[in-house]
Tab-separated table of C-alpha atoms in Angstrom:
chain	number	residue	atom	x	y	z
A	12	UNK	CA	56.502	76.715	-47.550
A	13	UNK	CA	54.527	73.710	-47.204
A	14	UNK	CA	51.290	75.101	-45.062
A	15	UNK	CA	48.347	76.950	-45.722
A	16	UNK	CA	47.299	79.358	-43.206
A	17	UNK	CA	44.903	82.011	-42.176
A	18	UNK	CA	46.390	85.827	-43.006
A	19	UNK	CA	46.086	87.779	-40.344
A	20	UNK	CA	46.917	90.907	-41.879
A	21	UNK	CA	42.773	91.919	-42.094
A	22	UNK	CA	40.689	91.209	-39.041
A	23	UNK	CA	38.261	90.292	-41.196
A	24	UNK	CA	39.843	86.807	-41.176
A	25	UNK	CA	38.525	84.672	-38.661
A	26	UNK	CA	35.307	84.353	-36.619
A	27	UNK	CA	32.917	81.399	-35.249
A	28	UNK	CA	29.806	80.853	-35.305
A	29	UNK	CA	27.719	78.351	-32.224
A	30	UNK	CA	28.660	75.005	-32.170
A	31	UNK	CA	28.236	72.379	-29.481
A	32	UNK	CA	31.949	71.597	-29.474
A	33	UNK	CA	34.309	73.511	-26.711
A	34	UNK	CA	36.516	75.851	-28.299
A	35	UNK	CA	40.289	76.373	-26.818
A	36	UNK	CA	42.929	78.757	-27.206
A	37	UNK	CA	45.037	80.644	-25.715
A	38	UNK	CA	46.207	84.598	-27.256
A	39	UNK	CA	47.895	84.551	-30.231
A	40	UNK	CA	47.692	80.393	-30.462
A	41	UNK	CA	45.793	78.023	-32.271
A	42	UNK	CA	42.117	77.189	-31.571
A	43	UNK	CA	40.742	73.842	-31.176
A	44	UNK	CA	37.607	72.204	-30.496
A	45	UNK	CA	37.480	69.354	-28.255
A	46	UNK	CA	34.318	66.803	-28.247
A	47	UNK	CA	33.030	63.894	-26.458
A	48	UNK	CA	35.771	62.839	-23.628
A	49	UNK	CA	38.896	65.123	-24.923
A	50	UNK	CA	40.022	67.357	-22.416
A	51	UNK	CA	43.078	69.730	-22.456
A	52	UNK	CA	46.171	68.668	-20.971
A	53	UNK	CA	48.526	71.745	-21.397
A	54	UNK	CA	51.073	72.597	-23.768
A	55	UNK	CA	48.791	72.100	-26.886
A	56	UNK	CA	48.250	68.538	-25.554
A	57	UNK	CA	44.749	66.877	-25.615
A	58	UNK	CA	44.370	63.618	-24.243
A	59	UNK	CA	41.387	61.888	-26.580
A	60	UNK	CA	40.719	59.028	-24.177
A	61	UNK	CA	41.022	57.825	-20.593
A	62	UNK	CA	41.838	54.347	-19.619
A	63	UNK	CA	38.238	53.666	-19.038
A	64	UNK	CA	36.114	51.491	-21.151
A	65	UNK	CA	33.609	53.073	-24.361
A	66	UNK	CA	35.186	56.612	-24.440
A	67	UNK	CA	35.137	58.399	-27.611
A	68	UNK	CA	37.134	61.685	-28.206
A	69	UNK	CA	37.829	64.333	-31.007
A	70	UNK	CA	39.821	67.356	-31.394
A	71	UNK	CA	39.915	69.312	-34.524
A	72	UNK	CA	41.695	72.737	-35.893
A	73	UNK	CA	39.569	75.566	-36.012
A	74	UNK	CA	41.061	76.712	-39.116
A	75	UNK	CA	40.478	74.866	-42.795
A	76	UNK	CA	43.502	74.123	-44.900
A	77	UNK	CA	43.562	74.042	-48.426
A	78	UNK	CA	44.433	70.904	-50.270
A	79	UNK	CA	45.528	72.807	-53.816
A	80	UNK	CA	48.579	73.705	-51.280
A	81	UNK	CA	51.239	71.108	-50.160
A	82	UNK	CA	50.456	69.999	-46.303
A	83	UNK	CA	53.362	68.660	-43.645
A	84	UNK	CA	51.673	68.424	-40.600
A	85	UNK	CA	53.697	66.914	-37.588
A	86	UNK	CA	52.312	65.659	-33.931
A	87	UNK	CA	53.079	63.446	-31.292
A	88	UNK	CA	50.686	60.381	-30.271
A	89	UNK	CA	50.745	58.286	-27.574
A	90	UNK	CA	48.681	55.559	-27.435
A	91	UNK	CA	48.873	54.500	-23.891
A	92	UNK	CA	51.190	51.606	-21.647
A	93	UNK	CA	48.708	49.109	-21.875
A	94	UNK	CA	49.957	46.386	-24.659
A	95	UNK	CA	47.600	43.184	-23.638
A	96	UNK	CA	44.029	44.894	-22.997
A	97	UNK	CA	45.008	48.498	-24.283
A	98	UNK	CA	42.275	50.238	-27.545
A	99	UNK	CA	41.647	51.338	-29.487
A	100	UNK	CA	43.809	53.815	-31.224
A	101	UNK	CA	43.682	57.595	-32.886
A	102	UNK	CA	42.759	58.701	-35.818
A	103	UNK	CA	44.429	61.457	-38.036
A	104	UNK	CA	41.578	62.941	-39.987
A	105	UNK	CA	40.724	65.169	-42.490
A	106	UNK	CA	36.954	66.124	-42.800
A	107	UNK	CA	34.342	69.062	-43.948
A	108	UNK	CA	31.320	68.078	-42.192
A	109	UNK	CA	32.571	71.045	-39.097
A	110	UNK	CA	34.792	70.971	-35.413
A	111	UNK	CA	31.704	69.205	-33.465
A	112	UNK	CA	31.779	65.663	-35.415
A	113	UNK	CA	32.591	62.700	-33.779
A	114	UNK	CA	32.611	59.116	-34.742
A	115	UNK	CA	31.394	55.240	-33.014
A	116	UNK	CA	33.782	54.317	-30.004
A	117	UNK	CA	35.117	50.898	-29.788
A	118	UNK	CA	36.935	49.853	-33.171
A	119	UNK	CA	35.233	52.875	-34.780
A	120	UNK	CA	38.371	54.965	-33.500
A	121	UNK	CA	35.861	57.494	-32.993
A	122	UNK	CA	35.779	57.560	-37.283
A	123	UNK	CA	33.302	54.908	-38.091
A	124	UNK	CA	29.576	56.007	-38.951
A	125	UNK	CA	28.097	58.467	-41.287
A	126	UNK	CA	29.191	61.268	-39.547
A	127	UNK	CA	32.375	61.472	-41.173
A	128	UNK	CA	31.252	61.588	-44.809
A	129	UNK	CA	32.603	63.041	-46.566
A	130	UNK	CA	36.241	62.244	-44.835
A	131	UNK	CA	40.060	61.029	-45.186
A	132	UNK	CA	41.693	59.217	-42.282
A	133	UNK	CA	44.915	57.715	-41.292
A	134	UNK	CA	44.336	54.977	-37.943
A	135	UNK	CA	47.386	54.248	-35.750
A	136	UNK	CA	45.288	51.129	-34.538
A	137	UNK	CA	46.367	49.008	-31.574
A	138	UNK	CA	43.577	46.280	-31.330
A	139	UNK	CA	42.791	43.874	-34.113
A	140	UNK	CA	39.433	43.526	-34.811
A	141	UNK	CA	39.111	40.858	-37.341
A	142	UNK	CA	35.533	41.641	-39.133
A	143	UNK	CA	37.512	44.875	-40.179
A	144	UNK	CA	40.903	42.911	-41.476
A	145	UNK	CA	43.231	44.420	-39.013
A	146	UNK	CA	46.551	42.071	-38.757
A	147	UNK	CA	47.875	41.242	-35.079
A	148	UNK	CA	50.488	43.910	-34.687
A	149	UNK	CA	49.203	47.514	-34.237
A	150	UNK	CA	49.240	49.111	-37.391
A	151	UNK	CA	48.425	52.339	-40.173
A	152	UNK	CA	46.036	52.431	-42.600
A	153	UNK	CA	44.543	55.297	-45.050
A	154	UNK	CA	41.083	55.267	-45.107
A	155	UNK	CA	37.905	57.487	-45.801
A	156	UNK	CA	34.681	58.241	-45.622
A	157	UNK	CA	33.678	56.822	-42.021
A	158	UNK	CA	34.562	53.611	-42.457
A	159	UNK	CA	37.872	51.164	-40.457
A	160	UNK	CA	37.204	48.232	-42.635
A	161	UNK	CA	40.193	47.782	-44.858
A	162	UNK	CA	38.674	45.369	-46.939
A	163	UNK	CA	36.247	47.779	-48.008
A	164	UNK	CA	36.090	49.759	-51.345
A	165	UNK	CA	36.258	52.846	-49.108
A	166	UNK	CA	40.245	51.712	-48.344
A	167	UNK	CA	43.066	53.318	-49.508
A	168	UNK	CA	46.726	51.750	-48.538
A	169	UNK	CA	47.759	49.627	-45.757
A	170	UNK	CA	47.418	48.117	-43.241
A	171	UNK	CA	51.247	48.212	-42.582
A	172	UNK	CA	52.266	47.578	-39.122
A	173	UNK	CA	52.542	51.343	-37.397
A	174	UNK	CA	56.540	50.929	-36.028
A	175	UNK	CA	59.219	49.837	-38.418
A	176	UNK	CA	60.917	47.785	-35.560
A	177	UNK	CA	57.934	46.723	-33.182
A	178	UNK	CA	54.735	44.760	-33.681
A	179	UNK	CA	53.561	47.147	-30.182
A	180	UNK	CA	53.176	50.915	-29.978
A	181	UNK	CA	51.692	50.860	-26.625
A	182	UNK	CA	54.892	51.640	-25.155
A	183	UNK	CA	53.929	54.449	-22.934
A	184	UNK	CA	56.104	56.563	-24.912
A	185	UNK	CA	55.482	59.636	-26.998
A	186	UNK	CA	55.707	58.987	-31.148
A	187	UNK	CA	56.402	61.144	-33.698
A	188	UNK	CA	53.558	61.082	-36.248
A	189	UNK	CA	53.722	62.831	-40.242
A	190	UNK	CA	51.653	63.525	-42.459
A	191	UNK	CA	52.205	64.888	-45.908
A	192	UNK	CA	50.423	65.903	-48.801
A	193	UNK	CA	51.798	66.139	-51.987
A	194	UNK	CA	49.270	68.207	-54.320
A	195	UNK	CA	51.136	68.214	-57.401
A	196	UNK	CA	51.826	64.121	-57.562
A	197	UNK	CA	48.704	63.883	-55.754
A	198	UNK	CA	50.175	61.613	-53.279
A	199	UNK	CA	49.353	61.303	-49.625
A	200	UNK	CA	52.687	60.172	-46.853
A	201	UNK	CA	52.140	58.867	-43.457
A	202	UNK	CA	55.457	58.441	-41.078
A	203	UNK	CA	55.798	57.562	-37.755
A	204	UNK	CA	59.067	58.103	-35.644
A	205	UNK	CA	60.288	59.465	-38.534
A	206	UNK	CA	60.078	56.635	-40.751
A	207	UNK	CA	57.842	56.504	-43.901
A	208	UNK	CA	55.214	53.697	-42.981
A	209	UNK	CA	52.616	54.458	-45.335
A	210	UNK	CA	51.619	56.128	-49.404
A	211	UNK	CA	49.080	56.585	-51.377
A	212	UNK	CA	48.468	58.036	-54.823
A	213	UNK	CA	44.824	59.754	-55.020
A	214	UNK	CA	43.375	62.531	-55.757
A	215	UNK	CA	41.794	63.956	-51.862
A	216	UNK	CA	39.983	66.847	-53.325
A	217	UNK	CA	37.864	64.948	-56.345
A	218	UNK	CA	37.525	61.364	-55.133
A	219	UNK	CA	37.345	62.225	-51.750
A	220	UNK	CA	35.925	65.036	-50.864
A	221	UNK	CA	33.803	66.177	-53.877
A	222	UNK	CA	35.994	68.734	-55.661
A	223	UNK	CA	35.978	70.569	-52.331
A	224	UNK	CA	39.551	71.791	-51.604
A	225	UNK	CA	39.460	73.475	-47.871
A	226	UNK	CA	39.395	70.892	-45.027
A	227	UNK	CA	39.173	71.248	-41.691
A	228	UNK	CA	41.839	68.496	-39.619
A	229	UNK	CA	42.497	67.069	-36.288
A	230	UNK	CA	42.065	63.812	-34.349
A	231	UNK	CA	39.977	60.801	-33.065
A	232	UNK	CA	40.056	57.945	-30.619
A	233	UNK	CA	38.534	55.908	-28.813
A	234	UNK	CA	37.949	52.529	-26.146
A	235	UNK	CA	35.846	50.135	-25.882
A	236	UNK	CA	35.911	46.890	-23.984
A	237	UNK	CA	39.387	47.414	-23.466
A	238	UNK	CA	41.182	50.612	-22.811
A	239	UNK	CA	44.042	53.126	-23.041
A	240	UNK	CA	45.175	56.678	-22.244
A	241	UNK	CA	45.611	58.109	-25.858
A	242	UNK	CA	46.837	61.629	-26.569
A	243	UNK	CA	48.069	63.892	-29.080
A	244	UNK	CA	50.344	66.759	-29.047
A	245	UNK	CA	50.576	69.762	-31.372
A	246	UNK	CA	52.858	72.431	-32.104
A	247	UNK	CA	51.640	76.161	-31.801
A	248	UNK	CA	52.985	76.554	-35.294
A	249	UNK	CA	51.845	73.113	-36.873
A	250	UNK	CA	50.441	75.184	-39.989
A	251	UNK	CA	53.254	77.010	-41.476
A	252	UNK	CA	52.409	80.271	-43.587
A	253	UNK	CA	51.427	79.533	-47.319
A	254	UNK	CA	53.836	80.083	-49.924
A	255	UNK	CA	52.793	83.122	-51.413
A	256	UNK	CA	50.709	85.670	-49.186
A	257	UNK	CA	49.420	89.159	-49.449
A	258	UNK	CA	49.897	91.973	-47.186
A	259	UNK	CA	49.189	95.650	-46.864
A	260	UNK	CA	52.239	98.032	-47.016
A	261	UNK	CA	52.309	98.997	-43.264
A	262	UNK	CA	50.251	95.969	-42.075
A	263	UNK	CA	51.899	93.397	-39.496
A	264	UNK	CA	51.370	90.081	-40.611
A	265	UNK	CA	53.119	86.970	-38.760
A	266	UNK	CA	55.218	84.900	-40.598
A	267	UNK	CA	55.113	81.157	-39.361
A	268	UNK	CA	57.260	78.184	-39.839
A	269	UNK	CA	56.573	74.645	-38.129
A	270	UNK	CA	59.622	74.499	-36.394
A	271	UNK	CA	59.524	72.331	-33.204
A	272	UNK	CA	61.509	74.193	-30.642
A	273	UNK	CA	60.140	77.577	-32.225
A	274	UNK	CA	63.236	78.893	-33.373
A	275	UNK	CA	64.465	79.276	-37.125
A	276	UNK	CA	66.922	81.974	-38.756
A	277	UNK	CA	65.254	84.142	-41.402
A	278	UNK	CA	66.771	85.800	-44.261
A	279	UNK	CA	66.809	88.587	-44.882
A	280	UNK	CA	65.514	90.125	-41.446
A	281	UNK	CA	64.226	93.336	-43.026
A	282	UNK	CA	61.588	94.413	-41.278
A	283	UNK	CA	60.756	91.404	-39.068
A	284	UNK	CA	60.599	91.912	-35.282
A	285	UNK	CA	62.522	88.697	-34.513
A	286	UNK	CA	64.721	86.628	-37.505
A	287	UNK	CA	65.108	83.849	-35.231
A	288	UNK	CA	62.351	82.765	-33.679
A	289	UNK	CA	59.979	80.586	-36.295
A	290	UNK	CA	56.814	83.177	-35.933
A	291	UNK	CA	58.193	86.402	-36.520
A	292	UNK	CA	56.265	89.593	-37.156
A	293	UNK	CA	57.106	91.375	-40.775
A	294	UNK	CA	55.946	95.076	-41.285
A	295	UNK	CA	56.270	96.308	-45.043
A	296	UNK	CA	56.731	99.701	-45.772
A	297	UNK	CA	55.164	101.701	-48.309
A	298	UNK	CA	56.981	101.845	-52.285
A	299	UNK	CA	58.866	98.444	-52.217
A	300	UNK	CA	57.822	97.891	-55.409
A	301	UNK	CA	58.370	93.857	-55.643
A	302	UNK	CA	57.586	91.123	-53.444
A	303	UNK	CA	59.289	90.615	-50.122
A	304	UNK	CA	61.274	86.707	-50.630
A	305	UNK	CA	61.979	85.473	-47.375
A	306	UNK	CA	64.100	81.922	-46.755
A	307	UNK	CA	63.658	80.118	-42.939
A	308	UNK	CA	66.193	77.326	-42.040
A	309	UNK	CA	65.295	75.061	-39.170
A	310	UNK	CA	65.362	71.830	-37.463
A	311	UNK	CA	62.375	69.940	-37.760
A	312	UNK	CA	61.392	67.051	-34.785
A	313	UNK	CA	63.327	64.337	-36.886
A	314	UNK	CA	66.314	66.305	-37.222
A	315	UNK	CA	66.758	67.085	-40.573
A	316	UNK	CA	67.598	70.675	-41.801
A	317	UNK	CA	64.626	71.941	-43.612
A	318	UNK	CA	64.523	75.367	-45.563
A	319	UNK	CA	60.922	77.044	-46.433
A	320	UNK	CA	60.732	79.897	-48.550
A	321	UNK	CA	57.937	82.965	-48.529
A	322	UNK	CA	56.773	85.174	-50.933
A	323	UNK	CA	55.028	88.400	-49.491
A	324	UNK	CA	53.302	90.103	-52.205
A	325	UNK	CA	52.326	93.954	-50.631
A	326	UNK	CA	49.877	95.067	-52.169
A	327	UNK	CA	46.756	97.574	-50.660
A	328	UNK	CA	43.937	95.068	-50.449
A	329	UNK	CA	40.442	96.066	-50.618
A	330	UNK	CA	37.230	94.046	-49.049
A	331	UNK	CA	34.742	93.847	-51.639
């Protein structure tokens, strides 16, 4: 697998503490927190901006990933119908300051300021603002620590215009965004519609965020004189079950795969509720005696056939 996420197997997994963001979630989803002008459009869809002028948006995963595991996180953005007088763009962001940060509006993205620091952040930008050496076409960038300026030392790769084929992404159409994270190589992938746009060799945890390894993710965007709709979509299952997990023998524990259409086929189905839909429940009985190896084939959003494999250690687990 190629996810880290949350067991489940424990309720002692999961609480929150007061913030000033809104939480979301529906039973047995994801939770989110939504900030400044987001607002839920259904479906796991969050639109980060209106059309008006000086909004500033954030949404943000309620759970932290861990960046000693490999990360393929896939959304859809759309940045709006308006090409002439349409910003600002979103921001894909990984951050540890908490769900309730948000950034400046305008060409900020809703990234720039000292609120994001420490931070790592891919803009899909669709206005060029010159003082930050954006070129004319609307582009992707890698950058960190609360700053847009790509001429900065705080840059990382790019800019590279954001769609292989066309200079404008404010189409009115939904895109397929990717990100992947390689920990291994220690290398960092951004595609959109399913073409690699965008890499980056660095090491996220040390030179980035401080030797600290779990993350919290999610999005920013923003307007400013000029103005666009801008949303994201994300899957129910856009974390995918790490690659090795403990459970108790008798313990449910859902499996998960990131499998657009929410289907896969598992094998084996021993002791799963379901071997073909991509979150299935498993139940291990008592005196296996080795791990429980489970493969899941699927279809991800670009079409290709991907296979995951899971390793379920059982084993009785004890809080200390």
């Amino acid at each position: 697998m190629t996810k880290d996420k949350a067991l489940r197997a424990m309720t002692i997994c999961g609480f929150f503490i007061g913030l000033n963001a809104t939480r979301v979630a529906a039973q047995d989803q994801p939770v989110y927190f939504l900030n400044g002008d987001a607002v839920v459009t259904g479906q796991d869809c969050y639109q980060l901006t209106p059309a008006i002028n000086t909004q500033n948006g954030s949404v943000w995963y309620a759970d932290q990933v861990d960046l000693n595991q490999s990360l393929d996180l896939q959304f859809i953005l759309n940045l709006g119908s308006d090409d002439s007088n349409g910003a600002d763009g979103i921001c894909f962001v990984m951050q540890t300051v908490g769900v309730d940060v948000i950034g400046e509006s305008g060409g900020g993205l809703g990234f720039l300021g000292d609120a994001f620091q420490p931070a790592f952040a891919v803009e899909f930008d669709t206005w060029q603002n010159g003082q930050y050496g954006d070129p004319v076409a609307d582009h992707i960038a890698m950058v960190s620590n609360g700053s847009v300026d790509h001429t900065a030392g705080t840059a990382i790769a790019g800019p590279v215009q954001a769609d292989a084929f066309n200079a404008n992404i404010e189409d009115g159409e939904d895109h397929q965004g990717r990100f992947t994270w390689d920990p291994d190589a220690q290398i960092a992938r951004i595609y959109f519609d399913c073409e690699l746009r965008l890499e980056a060799t660095i090491d996220l945890i040390d030179d980035i965020f401080e030797g600290q390894n779990q993350v919290y993710f999610g999005f920013t965007a923003s307007t400013g004189g000029s103005a666009n709709v801008q949303s994201v979509c994300l899957e129910d299952n856009i974390l995918g079950s790490a690659e090795q997990s403990f459970v108790c023998p008798g313990a449910e524990l859902q499996l998960n795969v990131p499998s657009p259409d929410g289907t896969a086929d598992w094998s084996p189905g021993a002791f799963l509720d379901d071997s073909t839909t991509a979150s299935p429940i498993v139940t291990p009985p008592n005196g296996l005696g080795e791990p429980l190896v489970y493969v899941a084939q699927y279809v991800d959003q670009c079409g290709v056939d991907v296979i995951d494999t899971i390793q379920l250690n059982v084993e009785v687990m004890t809080a200390e």
